mmCIF file of C-alpha atoms in Angstrom:
data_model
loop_
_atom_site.group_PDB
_atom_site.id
_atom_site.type_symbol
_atom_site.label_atom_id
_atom_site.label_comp_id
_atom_site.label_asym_id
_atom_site.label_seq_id
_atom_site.Cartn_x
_atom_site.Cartn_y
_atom_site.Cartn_z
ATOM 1 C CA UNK A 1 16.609 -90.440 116.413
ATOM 2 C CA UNK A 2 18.471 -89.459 113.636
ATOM 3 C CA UNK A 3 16.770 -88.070 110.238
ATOM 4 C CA UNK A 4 18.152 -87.394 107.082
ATOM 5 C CA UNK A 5 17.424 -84.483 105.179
ATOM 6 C CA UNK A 6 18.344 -83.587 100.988
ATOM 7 C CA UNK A 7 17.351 -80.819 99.485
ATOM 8 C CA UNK A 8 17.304 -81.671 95.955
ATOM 9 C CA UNK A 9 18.138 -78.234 93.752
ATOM 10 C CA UNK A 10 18.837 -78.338 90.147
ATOM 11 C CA UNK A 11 22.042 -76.640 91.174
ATOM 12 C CA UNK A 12 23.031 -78.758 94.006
ATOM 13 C CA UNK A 13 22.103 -80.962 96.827
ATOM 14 C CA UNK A 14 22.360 -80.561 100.411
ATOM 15 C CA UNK A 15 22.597 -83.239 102.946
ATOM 16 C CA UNK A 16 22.506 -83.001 106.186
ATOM 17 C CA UNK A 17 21.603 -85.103 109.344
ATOM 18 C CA UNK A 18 19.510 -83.871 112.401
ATOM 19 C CA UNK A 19 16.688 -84.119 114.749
ATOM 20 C CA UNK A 20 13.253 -83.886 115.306
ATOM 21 C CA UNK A 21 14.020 -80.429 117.180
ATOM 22 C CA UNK A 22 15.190 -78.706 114.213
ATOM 23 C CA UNK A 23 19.005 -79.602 115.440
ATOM 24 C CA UNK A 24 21.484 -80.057 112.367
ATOM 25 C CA UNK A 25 24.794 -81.949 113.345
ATOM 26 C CA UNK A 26 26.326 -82.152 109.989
ATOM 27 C CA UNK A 27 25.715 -81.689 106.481
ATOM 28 C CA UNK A 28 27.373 -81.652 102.923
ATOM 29 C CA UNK A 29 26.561 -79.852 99.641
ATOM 30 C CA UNK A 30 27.064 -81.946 96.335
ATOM 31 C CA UNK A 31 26.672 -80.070 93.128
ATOM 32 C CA UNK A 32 23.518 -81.672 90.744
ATOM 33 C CA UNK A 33 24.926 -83.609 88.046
ATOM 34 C CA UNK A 34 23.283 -86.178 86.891
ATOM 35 C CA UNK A 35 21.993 -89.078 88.903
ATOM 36 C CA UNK A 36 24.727 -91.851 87.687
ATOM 37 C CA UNK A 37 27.219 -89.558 89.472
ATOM 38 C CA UNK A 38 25.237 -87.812 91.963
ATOM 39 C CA UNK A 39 23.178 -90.145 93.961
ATOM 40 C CA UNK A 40 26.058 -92.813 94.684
ATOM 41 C CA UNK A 41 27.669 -89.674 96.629
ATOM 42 C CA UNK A 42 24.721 -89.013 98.042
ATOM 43 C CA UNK A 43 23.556 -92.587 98.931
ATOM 44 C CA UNK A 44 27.195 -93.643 100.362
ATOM 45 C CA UNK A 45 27.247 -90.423 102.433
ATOM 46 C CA UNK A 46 23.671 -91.414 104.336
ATOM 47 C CA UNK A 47 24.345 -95.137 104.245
ATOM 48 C CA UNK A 48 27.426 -94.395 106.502
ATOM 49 C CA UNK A 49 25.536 -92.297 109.207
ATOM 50 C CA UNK A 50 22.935 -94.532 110.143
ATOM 51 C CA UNK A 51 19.600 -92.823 109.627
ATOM 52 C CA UNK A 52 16.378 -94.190 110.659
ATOM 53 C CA UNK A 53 14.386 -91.969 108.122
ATOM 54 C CA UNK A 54 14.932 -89.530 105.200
ATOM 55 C CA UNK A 55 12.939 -86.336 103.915
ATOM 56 C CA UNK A 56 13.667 -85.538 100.658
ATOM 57 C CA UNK A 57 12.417 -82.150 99.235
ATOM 58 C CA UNK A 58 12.990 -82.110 95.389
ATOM 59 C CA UNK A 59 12.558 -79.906 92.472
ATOM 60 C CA UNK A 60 9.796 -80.928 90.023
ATOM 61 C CA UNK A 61 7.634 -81.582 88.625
ATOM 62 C CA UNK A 62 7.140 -84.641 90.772
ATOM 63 C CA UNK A 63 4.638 -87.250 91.328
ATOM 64 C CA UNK A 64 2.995 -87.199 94.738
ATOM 65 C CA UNK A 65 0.465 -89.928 94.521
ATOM 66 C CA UNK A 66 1.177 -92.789 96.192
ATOM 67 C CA UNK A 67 -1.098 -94.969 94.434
ATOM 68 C CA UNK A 68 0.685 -94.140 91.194
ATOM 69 C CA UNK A 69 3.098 -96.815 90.070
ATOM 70 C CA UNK A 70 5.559 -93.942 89.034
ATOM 71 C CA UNK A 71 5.024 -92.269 92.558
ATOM 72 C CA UNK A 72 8.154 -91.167 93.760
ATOM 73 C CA UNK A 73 9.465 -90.218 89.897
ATOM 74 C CA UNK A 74 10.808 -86.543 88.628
ATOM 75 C CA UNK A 75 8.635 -85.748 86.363
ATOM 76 C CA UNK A 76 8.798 -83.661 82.763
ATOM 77 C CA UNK A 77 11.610 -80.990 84.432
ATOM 78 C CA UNK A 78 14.268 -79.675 82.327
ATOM 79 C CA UNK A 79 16.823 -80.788 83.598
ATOM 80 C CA UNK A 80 16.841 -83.568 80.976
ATOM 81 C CA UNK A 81 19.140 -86.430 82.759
ATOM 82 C CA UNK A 82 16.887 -86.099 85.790
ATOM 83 C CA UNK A 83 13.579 -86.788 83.609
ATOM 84 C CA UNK A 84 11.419 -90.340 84.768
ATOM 85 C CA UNK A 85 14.116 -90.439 87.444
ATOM 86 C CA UNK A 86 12.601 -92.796 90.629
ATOM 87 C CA UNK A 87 14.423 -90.765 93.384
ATOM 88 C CA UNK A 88 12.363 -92.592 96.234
ATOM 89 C CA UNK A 89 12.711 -95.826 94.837
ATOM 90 C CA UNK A 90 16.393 -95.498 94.239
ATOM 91 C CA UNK A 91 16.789 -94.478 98.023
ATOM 92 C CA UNK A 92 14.474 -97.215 98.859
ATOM 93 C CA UNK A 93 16.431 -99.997 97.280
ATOM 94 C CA UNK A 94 20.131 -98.736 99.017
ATOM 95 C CA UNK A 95 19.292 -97.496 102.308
ATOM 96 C CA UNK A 96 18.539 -99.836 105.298
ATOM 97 C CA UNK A 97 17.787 -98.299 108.640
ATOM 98 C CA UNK A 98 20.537 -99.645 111.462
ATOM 99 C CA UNK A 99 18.248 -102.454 112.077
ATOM 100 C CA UNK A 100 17.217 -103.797 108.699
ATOM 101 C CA UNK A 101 14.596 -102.227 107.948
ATOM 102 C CA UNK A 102 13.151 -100.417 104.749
ATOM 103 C CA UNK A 103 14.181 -97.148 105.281
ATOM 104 C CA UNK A 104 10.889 -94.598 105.599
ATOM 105 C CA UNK A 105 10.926 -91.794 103.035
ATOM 106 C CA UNK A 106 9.092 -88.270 103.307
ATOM 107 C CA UNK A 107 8.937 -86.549 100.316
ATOM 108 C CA UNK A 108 7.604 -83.415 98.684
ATOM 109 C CA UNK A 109 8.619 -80.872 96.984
ATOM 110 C CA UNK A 110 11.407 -78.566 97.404
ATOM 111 C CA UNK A 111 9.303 -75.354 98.064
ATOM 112 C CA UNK A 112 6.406 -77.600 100.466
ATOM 113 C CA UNK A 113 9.708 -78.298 102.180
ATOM 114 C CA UNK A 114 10.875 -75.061 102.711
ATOM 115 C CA UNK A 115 7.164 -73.735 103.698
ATOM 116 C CA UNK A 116 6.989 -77.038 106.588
ATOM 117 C CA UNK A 117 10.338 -75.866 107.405
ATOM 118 C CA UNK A 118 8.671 -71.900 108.219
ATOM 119 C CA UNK A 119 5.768 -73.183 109.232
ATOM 120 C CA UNK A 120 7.767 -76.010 112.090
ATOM 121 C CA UNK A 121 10.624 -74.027 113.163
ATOM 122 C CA UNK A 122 10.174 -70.476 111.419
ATOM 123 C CA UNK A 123 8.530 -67.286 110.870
ATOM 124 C CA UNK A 124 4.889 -69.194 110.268
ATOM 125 C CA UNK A 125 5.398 -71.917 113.466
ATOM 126 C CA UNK A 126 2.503 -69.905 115.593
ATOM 127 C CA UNK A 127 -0.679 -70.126 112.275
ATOM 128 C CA UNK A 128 -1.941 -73.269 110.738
ATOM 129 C CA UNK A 129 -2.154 -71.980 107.435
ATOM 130 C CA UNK A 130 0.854 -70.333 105.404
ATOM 131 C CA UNK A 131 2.723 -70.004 102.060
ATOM 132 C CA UNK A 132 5.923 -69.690 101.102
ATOM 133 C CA UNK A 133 6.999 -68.075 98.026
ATOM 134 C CA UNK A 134 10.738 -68.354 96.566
ATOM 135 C CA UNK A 135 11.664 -65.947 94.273
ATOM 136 C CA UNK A 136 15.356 -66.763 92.580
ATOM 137 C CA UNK A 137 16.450 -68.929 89.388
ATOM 138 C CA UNK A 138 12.351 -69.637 89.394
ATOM 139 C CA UNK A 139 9.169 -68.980 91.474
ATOM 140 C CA UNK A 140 7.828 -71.722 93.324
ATOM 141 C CA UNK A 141 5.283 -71.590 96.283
ATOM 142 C CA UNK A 142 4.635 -74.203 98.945
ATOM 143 C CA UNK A 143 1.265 -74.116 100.731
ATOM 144 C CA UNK A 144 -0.174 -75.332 104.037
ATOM 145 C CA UNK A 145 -3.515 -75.289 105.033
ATOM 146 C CA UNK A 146 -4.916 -76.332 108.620
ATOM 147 C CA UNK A 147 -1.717 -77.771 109.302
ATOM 148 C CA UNK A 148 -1.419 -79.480 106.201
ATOM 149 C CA UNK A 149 0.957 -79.744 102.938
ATOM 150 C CA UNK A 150 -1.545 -78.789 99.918
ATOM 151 C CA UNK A 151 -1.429 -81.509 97.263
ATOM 152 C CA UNK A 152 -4.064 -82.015 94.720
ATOM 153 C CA UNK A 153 -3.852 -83.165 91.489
ATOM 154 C CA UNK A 154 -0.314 -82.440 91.513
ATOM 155 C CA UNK A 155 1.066 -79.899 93.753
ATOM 156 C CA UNK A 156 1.701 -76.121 93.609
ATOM 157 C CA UNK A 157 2.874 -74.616 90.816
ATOM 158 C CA UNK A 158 1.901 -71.481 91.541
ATOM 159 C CA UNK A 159 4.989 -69.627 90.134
ATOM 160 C CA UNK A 160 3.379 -69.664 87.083
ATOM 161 C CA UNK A 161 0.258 -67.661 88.029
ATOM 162 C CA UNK A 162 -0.526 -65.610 84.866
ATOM 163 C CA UNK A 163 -0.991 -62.445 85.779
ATOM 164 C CA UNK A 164 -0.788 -59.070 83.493
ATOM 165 C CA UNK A 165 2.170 -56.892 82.589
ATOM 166 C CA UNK A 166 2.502 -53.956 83.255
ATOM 167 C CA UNK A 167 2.128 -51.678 79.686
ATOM 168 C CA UNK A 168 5.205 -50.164 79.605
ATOM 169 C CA UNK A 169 6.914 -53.683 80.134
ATOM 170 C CA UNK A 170 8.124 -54.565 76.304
ATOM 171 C CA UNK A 171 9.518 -57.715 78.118
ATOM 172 C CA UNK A 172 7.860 -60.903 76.782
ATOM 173 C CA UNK A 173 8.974 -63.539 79.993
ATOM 174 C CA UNK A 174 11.671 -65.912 79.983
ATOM 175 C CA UNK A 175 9.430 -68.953 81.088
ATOM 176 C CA UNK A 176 8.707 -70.734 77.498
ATOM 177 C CA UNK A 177 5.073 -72.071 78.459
ATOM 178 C CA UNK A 178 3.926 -68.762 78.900
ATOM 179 C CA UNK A 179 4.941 -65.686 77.050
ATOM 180 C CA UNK A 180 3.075 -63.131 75.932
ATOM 181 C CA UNK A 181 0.021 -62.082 75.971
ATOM 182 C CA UNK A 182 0.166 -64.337 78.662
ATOM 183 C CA UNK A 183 2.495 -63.992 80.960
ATOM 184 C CA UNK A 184 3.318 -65.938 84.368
ATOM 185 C CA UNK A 185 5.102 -64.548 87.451
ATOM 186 C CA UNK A 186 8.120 -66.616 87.024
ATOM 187 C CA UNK A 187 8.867 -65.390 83.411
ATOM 188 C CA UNK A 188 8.486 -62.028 84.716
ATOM 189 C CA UNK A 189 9.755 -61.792 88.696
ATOM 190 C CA UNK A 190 12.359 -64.321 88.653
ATOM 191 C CA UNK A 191 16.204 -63.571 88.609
ATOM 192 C CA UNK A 192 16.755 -64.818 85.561
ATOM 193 C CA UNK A 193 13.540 -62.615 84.049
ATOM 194 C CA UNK A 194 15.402 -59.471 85.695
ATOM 195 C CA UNK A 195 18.527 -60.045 83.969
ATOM 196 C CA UNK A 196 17.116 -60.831 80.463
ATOM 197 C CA UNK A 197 15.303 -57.665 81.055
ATOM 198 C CA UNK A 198 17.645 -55.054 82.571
ATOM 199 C CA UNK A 199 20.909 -56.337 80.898
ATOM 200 C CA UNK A 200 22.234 -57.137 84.548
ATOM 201 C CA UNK A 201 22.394 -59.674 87.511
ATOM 202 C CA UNK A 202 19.787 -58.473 90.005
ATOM 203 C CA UNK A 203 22.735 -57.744 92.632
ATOM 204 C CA UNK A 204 23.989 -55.524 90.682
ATOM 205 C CA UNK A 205 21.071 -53.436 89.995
ATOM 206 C CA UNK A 206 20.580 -52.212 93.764
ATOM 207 C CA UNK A 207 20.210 -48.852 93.223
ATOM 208 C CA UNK A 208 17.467 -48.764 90.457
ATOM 209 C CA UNK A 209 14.937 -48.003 91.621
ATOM 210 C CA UNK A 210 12.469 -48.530 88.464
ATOM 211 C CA UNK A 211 14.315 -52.244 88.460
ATOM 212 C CA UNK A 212 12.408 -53.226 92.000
ATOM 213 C CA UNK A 213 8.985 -50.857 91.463
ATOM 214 C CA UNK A 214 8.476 -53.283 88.420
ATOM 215 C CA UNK A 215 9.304 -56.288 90.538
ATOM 216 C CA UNK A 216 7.026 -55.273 93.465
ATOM 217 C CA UNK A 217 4.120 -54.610 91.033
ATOM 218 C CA UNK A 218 4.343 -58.358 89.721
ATOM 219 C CA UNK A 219 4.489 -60.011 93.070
ATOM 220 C CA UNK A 220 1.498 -58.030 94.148
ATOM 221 C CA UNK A 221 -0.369 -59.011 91.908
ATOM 222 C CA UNK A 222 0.381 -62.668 92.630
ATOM 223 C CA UNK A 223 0.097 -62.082 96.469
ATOM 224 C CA UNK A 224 -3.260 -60.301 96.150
ATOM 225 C CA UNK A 225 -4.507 -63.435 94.138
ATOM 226 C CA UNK A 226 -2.709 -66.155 96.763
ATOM 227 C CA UNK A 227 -4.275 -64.319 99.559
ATOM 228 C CA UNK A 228 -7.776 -64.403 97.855
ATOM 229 C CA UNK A 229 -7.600 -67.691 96.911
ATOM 230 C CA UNK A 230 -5.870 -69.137 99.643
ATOM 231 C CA UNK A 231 -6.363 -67.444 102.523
ATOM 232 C CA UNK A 232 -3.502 -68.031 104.134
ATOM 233 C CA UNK A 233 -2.452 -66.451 107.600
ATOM 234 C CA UNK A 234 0.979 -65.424 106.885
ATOM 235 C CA UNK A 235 2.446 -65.287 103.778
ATOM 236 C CA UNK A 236 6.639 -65.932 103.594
ATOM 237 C CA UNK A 237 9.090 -64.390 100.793
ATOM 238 C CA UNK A 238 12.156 -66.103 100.282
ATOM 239 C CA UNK A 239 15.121 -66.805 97.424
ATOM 240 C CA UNK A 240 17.833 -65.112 96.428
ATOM 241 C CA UNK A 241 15.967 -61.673 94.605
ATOM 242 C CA UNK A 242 14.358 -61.160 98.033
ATOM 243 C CA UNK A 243 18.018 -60.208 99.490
ATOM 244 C CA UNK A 244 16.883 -57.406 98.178
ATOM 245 C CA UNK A 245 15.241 -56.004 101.243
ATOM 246 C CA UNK A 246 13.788 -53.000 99.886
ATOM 247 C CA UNK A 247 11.359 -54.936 98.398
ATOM 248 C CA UNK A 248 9.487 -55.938 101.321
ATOM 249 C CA UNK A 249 7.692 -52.090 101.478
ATOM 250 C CA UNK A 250 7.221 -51.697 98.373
ATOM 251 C CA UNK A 251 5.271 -55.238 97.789
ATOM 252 C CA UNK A 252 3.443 -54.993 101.198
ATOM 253 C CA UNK A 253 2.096 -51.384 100.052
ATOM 254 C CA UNK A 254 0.824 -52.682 96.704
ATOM 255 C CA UNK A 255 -0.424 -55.639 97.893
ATOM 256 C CA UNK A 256 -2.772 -53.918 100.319
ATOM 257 C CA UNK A 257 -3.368 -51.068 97.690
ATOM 258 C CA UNK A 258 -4.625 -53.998 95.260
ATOM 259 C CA UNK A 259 -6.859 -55.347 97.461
ATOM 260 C CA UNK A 260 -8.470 -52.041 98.516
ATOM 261 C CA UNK A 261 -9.284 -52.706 101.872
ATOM 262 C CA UNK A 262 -11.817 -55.984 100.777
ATOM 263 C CA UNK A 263 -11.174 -58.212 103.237
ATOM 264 C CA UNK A 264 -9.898 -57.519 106.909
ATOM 265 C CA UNK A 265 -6.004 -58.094 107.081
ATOM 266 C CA UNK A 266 -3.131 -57.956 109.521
ATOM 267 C CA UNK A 267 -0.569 -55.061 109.535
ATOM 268 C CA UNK A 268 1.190 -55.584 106.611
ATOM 269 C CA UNK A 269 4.496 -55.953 108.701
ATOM 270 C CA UNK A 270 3.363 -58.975 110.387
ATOM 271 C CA UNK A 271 1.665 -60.571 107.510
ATOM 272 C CA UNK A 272 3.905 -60.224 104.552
ATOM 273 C CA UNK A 273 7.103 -61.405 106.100
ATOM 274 C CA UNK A 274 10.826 -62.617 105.191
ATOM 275 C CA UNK A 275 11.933 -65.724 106.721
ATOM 276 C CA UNK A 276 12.872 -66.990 109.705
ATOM 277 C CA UNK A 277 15.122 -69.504 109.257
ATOM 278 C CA UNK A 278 17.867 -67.333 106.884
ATOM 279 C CA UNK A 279 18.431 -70.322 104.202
ATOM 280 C CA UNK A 280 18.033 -73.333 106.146
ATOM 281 C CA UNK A 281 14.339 -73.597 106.130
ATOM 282 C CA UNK A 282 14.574 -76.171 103.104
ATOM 283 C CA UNK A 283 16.478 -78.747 104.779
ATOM 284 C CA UNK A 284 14.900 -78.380 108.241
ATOM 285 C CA UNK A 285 11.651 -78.814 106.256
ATOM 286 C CA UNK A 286 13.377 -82.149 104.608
ATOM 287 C CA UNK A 287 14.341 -82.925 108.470
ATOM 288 C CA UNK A 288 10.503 -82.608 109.142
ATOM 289 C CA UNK A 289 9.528 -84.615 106.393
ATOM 290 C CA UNK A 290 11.385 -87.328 107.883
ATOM 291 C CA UNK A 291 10.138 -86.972 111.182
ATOM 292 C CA UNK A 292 6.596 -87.197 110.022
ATOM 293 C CA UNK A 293 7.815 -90.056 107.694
ATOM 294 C CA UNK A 294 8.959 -92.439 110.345
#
């Protein structure tokens, strides 16, 4: 069987094809522009392959509910071209499977994607109940629970947990729904939020120290509320700020110092985790989506 997988970025889109095993045998990257010139590449590159299902994990907003007549639809994001857009229904109407039939669609969003990728093929693959946090350009979180992609009214947005700065932070948070007093983790802990801050691209502020003791100290706090919320029985940090391994120690320490021994946990080691899959876990979860699509 073959699946295809696109991870739908605001940057760029990646397409690939594989199997149900995880296997990739090819796949392309496509910079986002917008959808007049980006999904005829994208359509004509799948259409010529052959699939017999597609998983698309997408950045959002996006509307989950299949009983909704604009199911399928990017919602209010900012990428402004992108905005109403019905990327299910667009795949729908010019992708055939080799025998004729409607093509079957899987979709989510791009971080659920990348947390069924962890949780199928990755570091979460051996608990039934996991998140996923990226930190880069934003902070998103995926969720599973018993197995199963958490949806609800909408789904996740828990990037923009409000949580409090710290009081020698002057910084008021780069994400424009919530700036001070009240703050959310993305306006604060994303890469974009370090560089407004510090003057600098967070690559290039390795060595400081106070740069990463501030970041540590905001995903804490958002970790210590996930885990009390959620529950979850592994918890996954990703994107491109967590290259910075040092990080890993220093969140795991405050994480466990915020929740001051509470509730019984894992050693921090095995619970608070980097990923398994390097980058690829949001197209293998795409791959997945198909799989459980078809």
């Amino acid at each position: 069987m073959r699946l295809g997988a696109l991870e739908a970025g605001g940057t760029k889109m990646v397409c690939a094809i594989g199997n149900e095993k995880g296997q990739i045998f090819e796949r392309i990257t496509l910079p986002t522009k917008a959808p007049d010139i980006t999904m005829p590449e994208i359509v004509e590159w799948f259409r010529t392959r052959e699939i017999n299902a597609l998983g698309i994990g997408c950045f959002g907003p996006i509307n989950l509910e299949t009983s909704s007549p604009s199911y399928g639809h990017i919602m209010t994001t900012p990428k402004v071209f992108w905005q109403g857009f019905d990327i299910v229904g667009y795949f729908k109407r010019a992708i055939k499977t080799p025998d004729g039939h409607r093509l079957p669609i899987g979709f989510d969003t791009d971080v659920n994607a990348a947390c069924l990728g962890e949780a199928t093929f990755g570091a979460a693959k051996d608990v039934d109940s996991s998140i996923y946090i990226t930190v880069g350009t934003g902070v998103g979180v995926g969720i599973i629970t018993k197995n199963q992609l958490h949806h609800g009214m909408l789904h996740p947005e828990a990037g923009h947990m409000l949580i409090e700065r710290e009081k020698d932070d002057n910084y008021t948070g780069i994400c424009s729904y919530h700036r001070t007093p009240y703050s959310c983790l993305e306006g604060l802990a994303s890469g974009p939020a370090i560089e407004a801050r510090w003057g600098e691209r967070p690559e290039n502020l390795a060595g400081n120290h106070n740069v990463w003791e501030l970041e540590a100290h905001y995903l804490a706090q958002a970790l210590t509320n996930y885990i009390l919320i959620l529950s979850p029985k592994r918890i996954i940090l990703g994107g491109g700020v967590m290259k910075q391994s040092s990080l890993y120690p220093m969140i795991r320490e405050k994480t466990y110092e915020l929740l001051n021994n509470y509730i019984p946990l894992p050693p921090a080691e095995e619970y608070i985790v980097p990923p398994g899959l390097g980058d690829d876990q949001g197209i293998l979860g795409a791959i997945q989506l198909a799989c459980l699509a078809n």
